[in-house]
Tab-separated table of N, CA and C in Angstrom:
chain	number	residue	atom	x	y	z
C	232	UNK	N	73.202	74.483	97.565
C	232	UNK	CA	73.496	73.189	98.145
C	232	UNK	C	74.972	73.128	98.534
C	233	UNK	N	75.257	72.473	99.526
C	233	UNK	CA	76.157	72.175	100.249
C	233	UNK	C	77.619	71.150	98.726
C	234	UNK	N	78.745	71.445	99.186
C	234	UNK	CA	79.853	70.809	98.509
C	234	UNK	C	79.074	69.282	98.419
C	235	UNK	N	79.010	68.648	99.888
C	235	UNK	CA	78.532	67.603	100.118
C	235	UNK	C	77.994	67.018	98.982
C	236	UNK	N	76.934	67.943	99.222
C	236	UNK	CA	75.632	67.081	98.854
C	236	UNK	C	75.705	67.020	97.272
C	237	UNK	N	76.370	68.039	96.714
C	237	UNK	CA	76.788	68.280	95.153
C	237	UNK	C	77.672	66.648	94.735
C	238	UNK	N	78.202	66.537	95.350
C	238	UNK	CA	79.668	65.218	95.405
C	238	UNK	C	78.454	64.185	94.874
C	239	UNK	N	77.682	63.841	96.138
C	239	UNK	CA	76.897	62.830	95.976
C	239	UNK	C	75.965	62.552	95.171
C	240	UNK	N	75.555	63.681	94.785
C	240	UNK	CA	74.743	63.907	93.655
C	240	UNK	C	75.111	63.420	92.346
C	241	UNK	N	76.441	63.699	92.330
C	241	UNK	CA	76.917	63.478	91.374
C	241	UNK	C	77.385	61.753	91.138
C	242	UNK	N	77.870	61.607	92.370
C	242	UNK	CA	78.240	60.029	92.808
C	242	UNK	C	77.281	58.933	92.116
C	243	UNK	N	75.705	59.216	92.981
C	243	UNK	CA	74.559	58.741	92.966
C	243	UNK	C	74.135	58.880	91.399
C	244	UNK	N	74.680	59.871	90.735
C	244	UNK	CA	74.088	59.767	89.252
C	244	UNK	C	74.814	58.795	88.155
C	245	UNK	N	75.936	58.943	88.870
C	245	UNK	CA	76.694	57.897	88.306
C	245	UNK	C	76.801	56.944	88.319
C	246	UNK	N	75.912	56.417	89.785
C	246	UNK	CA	75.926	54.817	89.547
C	246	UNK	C	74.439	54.563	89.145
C	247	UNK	N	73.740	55.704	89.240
C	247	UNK	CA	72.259	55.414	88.149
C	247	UNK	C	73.134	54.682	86.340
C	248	UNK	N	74.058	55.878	86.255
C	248	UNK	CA	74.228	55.734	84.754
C	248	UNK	C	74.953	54.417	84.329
C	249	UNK	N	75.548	53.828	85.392
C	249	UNK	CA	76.112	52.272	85.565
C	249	UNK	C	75.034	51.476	85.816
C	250	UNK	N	74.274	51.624	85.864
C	250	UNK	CA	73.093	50.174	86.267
C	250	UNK	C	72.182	50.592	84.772
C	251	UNK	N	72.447	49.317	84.067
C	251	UNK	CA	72.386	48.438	82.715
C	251	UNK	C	70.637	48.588	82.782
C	252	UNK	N	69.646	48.181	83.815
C	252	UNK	CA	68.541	48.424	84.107
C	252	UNK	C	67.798	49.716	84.012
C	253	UNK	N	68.821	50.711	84.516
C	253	UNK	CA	68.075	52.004	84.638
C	253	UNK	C	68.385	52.925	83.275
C	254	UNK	N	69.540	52.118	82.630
C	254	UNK	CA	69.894	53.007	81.277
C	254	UNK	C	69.408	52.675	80.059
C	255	UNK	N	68.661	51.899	79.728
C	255	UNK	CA	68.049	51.180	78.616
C	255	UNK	C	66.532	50.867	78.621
C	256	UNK	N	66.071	51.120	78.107
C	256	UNK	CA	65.919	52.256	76.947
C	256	UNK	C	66.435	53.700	77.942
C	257	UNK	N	67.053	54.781	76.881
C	257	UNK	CA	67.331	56.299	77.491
C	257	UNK	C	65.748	56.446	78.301
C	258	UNK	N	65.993	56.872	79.280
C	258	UNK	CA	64.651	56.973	80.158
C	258	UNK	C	64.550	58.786	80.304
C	259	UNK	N	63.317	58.781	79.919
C	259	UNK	CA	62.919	60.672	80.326
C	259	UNK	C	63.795	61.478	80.837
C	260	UNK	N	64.586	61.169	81.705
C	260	UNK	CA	65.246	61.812	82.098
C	260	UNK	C	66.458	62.181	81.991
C	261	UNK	N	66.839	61.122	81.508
C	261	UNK	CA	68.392	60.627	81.113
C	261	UNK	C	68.831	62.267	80.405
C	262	UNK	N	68.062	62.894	79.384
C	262	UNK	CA	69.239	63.766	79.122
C	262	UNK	C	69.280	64.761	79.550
C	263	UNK	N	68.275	65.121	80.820
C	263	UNK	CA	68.542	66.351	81.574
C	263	UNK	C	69.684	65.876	82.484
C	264	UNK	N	69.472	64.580	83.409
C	264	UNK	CA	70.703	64.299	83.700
C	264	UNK	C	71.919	64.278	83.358
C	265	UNK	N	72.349	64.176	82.046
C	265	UNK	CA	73.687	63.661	81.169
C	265	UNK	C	74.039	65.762	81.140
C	266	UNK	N	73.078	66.441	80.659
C	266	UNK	CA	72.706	67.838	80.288
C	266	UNK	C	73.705	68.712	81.618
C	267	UNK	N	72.758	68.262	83.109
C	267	UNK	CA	73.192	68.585	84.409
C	267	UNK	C	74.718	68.179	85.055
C	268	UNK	N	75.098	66.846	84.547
C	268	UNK	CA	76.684	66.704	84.861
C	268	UNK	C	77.330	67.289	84.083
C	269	UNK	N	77.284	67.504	82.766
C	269	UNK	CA	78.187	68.355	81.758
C	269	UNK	C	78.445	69.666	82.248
C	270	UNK	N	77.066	70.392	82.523
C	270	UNK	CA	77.480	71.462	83.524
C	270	UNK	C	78.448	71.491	84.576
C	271	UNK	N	78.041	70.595	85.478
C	271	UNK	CA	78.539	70.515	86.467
C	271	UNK	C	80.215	70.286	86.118
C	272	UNK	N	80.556	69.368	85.268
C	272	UNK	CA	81.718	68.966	85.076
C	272	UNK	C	82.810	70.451	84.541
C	273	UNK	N	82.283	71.084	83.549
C	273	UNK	CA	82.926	72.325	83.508
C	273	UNK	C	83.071	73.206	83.941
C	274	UNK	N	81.603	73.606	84.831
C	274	UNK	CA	81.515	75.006	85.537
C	274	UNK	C	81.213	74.840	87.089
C	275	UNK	N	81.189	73.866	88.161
C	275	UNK	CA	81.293	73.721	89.160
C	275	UNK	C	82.489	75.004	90.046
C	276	UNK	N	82.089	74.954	90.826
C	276	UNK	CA	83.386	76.015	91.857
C	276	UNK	C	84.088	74.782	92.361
C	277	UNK	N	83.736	73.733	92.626
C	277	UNK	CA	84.282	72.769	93.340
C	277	UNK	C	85.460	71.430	92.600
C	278	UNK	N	86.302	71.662	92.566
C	278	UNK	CA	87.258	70.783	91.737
C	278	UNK	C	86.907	69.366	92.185
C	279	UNK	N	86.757	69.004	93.566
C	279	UNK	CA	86.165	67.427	94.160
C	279	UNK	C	84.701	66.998	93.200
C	280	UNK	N	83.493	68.267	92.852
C	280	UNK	CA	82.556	68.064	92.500
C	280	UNK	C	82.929	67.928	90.800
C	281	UNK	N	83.946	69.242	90.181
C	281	UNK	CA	83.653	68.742	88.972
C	281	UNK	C	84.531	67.377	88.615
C	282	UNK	N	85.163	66.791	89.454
C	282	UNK	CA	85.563	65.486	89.364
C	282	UNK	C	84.812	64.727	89.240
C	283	UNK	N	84.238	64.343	89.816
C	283	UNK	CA	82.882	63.544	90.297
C	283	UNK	C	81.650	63.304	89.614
C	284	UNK	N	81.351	64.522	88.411
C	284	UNK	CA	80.498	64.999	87.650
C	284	UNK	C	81.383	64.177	85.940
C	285	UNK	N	82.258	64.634	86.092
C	285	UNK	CA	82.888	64.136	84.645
C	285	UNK	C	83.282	62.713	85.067
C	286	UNK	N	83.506	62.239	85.971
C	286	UNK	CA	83.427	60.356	86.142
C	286	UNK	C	82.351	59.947	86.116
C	287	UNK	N	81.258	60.689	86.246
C	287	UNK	CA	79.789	60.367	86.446
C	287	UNK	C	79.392	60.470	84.838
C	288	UNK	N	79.921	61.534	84.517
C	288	UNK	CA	79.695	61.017	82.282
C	288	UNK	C	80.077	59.575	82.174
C	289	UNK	N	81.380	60.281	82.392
C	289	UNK	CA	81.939	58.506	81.605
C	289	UNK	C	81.146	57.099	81.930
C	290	UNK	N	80.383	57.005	82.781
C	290	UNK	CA	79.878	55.830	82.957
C	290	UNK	C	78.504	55.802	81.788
C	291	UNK	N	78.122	56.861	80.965
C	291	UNK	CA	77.247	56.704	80.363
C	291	UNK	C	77.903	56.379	78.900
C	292	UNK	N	78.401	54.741	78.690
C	292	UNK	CA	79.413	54.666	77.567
C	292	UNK	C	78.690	54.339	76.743
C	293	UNK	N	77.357	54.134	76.084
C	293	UNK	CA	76.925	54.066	75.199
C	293	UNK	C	76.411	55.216	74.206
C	294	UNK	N	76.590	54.846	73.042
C	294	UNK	CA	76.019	55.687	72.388
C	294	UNK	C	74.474	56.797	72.303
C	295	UNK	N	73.816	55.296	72.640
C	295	UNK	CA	71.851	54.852	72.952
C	295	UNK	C	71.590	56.091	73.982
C	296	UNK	N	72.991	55.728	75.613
C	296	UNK	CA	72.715	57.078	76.860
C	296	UNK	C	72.418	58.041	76.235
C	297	UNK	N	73.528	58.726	75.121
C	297	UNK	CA	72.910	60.194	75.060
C	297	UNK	C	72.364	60.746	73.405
C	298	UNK	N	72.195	59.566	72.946
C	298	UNK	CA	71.502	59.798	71.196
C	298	UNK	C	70.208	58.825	71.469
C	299	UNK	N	69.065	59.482	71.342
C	299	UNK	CA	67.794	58.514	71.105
C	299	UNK	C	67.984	58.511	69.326
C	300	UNK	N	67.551	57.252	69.229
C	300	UNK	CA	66.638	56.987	67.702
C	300	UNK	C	65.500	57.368	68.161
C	301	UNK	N	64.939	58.363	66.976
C	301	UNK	CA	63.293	58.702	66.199
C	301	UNK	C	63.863	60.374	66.165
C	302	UNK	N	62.404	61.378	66.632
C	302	UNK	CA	62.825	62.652	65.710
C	302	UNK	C	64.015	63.385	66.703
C	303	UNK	N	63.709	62.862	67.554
C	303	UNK	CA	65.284	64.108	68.445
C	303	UNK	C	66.808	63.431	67.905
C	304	UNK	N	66.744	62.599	67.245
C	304	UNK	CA	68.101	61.983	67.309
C	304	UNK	C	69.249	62.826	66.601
C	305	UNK	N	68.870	63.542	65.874
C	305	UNK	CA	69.502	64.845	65.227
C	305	UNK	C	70.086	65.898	66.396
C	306	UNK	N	69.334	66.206	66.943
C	306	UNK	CA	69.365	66.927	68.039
C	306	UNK	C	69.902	66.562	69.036
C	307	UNK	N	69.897	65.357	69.140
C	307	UNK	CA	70.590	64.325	70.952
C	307	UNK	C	71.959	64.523	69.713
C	308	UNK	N	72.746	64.362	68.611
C	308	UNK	CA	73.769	63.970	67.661
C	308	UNK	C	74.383	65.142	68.340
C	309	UNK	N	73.328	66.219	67.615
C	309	UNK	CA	74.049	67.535	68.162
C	309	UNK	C	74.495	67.744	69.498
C	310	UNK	N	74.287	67.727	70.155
C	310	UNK	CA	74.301	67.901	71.792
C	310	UNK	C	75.381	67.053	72.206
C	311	UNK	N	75.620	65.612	71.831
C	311	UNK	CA	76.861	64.928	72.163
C	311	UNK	C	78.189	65.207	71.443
C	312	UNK	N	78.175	66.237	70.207
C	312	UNK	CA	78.983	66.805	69.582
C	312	UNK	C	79.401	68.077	70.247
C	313	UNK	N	78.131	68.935	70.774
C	313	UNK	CA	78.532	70.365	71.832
C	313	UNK	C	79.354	69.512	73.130
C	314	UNK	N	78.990	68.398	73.807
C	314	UNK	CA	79.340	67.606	75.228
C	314	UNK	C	80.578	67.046	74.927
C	315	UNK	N	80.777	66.510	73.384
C	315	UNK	CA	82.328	66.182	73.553
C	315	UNK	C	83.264	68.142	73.537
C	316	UNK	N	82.910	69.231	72.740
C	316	UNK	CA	83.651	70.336	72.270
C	316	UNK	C	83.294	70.730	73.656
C	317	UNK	N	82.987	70.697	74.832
C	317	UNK	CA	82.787	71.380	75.958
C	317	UNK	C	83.870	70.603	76.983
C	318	UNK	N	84.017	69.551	77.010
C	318	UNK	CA	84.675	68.668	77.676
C	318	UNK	C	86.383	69.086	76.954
C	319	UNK	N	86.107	68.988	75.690
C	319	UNK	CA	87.967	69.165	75.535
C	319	UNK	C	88.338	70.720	75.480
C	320	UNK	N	87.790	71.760	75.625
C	320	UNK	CA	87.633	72.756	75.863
C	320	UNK	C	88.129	73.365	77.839
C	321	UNK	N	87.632	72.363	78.244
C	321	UNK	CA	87.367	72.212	79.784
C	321	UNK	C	88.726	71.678	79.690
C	322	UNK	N	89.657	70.553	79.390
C	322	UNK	CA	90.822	69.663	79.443
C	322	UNK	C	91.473	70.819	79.122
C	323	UNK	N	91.691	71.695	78.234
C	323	UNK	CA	93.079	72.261	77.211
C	323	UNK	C	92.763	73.737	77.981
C	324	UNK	N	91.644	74.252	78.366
C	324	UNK	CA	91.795	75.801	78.907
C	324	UNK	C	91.727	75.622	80.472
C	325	UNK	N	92.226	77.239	80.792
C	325	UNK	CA	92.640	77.360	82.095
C	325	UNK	C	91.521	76.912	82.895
C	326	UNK	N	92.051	76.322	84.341
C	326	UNK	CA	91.196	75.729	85.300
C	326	UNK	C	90.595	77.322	85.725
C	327	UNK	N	89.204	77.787	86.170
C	327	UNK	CA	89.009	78.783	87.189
C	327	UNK	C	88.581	78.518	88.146
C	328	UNK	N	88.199	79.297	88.961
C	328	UNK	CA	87.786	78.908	90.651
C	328	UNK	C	89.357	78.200	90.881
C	329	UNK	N	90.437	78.423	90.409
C	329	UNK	CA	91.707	77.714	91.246
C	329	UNK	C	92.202	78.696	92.698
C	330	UNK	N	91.665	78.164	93.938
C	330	UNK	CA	92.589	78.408	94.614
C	330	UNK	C	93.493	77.643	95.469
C	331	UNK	N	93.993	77.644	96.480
C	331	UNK	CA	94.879	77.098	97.227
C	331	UNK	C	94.678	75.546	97.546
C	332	UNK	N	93.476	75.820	98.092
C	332	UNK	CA	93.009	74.327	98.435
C	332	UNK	C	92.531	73.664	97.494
C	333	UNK	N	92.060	74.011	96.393
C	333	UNK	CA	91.548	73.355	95.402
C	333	UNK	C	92.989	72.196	94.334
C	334	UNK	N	94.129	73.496	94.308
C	334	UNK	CA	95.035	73.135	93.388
C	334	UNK	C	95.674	71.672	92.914
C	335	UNK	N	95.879	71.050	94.323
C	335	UNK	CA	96.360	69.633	94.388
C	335	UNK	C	95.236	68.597	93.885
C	336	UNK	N	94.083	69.058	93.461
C	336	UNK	CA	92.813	68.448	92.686
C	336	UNK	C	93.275	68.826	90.928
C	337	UNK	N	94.031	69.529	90.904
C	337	UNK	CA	94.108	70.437	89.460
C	337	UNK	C	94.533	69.306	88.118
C	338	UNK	N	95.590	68.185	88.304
C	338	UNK	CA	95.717	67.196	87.662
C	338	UNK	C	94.557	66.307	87.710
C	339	UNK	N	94.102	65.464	88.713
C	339	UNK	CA	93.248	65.112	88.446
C	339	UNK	C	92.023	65.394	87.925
C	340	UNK	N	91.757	66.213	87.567
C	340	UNK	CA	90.435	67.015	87.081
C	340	UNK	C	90.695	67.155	85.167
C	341	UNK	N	91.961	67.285	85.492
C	341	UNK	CA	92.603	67.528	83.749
C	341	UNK	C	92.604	65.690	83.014
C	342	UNK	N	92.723	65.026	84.095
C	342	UNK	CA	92.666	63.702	83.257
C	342	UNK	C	91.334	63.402	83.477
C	343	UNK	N	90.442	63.520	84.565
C	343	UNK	CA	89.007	63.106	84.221
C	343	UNK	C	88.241	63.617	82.780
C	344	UNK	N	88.500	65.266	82.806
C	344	UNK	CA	88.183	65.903	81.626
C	344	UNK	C	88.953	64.987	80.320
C	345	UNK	N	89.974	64.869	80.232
C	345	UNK	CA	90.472	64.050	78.847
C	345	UNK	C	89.934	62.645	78.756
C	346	UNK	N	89.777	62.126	79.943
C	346	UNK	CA	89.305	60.338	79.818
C	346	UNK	C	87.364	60.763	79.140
C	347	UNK	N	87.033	61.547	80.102
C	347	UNK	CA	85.881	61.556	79.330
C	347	UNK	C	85.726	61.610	77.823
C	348	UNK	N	86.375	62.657	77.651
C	348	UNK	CA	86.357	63.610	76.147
C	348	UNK	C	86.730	62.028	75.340
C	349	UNK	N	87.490	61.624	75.559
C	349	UNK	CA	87.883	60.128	74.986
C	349	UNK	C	86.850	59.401	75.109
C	350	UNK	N	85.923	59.315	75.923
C	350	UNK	CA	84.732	58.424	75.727
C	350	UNK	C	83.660	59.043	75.353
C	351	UNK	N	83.399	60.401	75.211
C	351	UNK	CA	82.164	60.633	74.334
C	351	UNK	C	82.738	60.374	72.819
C	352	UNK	N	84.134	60.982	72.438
C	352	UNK	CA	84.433	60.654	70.986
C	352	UNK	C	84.413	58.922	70.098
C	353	UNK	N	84.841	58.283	71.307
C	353	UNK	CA	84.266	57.255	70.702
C	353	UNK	C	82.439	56.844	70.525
C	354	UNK	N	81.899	57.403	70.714
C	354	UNK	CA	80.897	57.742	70.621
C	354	UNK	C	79.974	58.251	69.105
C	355	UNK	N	81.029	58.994	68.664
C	355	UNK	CA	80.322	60.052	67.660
C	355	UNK	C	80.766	59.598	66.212
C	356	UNK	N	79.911	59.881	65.494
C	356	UNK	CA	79.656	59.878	64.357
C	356	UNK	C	79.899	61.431	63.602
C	357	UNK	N	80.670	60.986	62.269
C	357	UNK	CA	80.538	62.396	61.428
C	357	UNK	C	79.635	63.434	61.492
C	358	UNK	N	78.577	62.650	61.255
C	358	UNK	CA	77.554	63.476	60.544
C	358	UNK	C	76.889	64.514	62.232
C	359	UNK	N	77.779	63.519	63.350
C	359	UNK	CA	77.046	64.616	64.867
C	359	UNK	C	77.581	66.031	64.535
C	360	UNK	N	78.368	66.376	64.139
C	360	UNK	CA	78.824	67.546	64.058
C	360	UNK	C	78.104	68.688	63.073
C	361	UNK	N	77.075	68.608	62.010
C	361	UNK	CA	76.439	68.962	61.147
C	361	UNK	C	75.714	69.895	61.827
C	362	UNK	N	75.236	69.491	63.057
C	362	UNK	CA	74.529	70.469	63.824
C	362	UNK	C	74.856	70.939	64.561
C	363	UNK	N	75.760	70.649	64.861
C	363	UNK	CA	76.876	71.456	66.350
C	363	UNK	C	76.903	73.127	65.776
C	364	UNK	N	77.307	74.185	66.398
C	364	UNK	CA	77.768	74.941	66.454
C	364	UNK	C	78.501	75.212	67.491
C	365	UNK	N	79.807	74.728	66.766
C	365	UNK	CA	81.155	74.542	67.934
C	365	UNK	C	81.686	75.724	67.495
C	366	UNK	N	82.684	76.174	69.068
C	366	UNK	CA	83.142	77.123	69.373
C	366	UNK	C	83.149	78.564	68.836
C-alpha cells in the first residue's frame, strides 16, 4: 500500500478510537486494531505514517480500549505492558529507515512516541507486568 493510504489508515483509525460509540464496549476488533497501530507506530518505513499510528494510540485513553474484563484480561494486561515497553523502547532507541527526507519528521516522532508511552502508563497496573516478558 501506498504512503497515502497507510497515513489514512491510520488517521481513520484514530478517529474510530475517538468516537465514545464505537469504543465501548472493546468491540472484536478493537485489539487487532490497537495490535496493528503499535506495529505500525514502531516499525513503519514512513516517519509521517509512524506519526500518525502512535497519535492514533493515544486516542485509545482508556483502560477498558485495550484490557477486556473476563478470561483474556490477563492477557489484554499483558499486551498493554509489552505496548507500553515497545513504545518507550521506540522513544529512547535509534530512529531507522532515517533518511534525508524523512529527518525533519525525526523530533516529532520522538515526542509522539513519549506522549503515547505516557498514556498507556497511565493506564497500567502492577500486576500488568506479571506477564509481560519485557525486553
Amino acid at each position: 500500500y501506498s504512503v497515502k493510504v497507510r497515513w489514512n489508515a491510520c488517521h481513520a483509525a484514530g478517529m474510530l478510537l475517538s468516537n465514545p460509540l464505537a469504543a465501548s464496549p472493546q468491540p472484536p476488533w478493537g485489539r487487532r486494531l490497537l495490535a496493528a497501530l503499535e506495529s505500525t507506530a514502531v516499525g513503519a518505513d514512513n516517519f509521517k505514517v509512524r506519526i500518525q499510528a502512535t497519535r492514533s494510540l493515544r486516542r485509545a485513553t482508556s483502560r477498558g480500549a485495550h484490557v477486556q474484563e473476563g478470561p483474556s484480561e490477563r492477557d489484554d494486561a499483558s499486551l498493554l505492558a509489552l505496548r507500553w515497553s515497545g513504545l518507550v523502547s521506540a522513544a529512547v532507541g535509534e530512529a531507522h529507515g532515517l533518511d534525508s527526507a524523512q529527518y525533519k519528521y525525526k523530533d516529532t516522532l520522538r515526542l509522539e512516541q513519549r506522549l503515547a508511552a505516557l498514556t498507556v502508563s497511565a493506564m497500567l497496573l502492577p500486576g500488568d507486568f506479571a506477564g509481560a516478558r519485557l525486553g
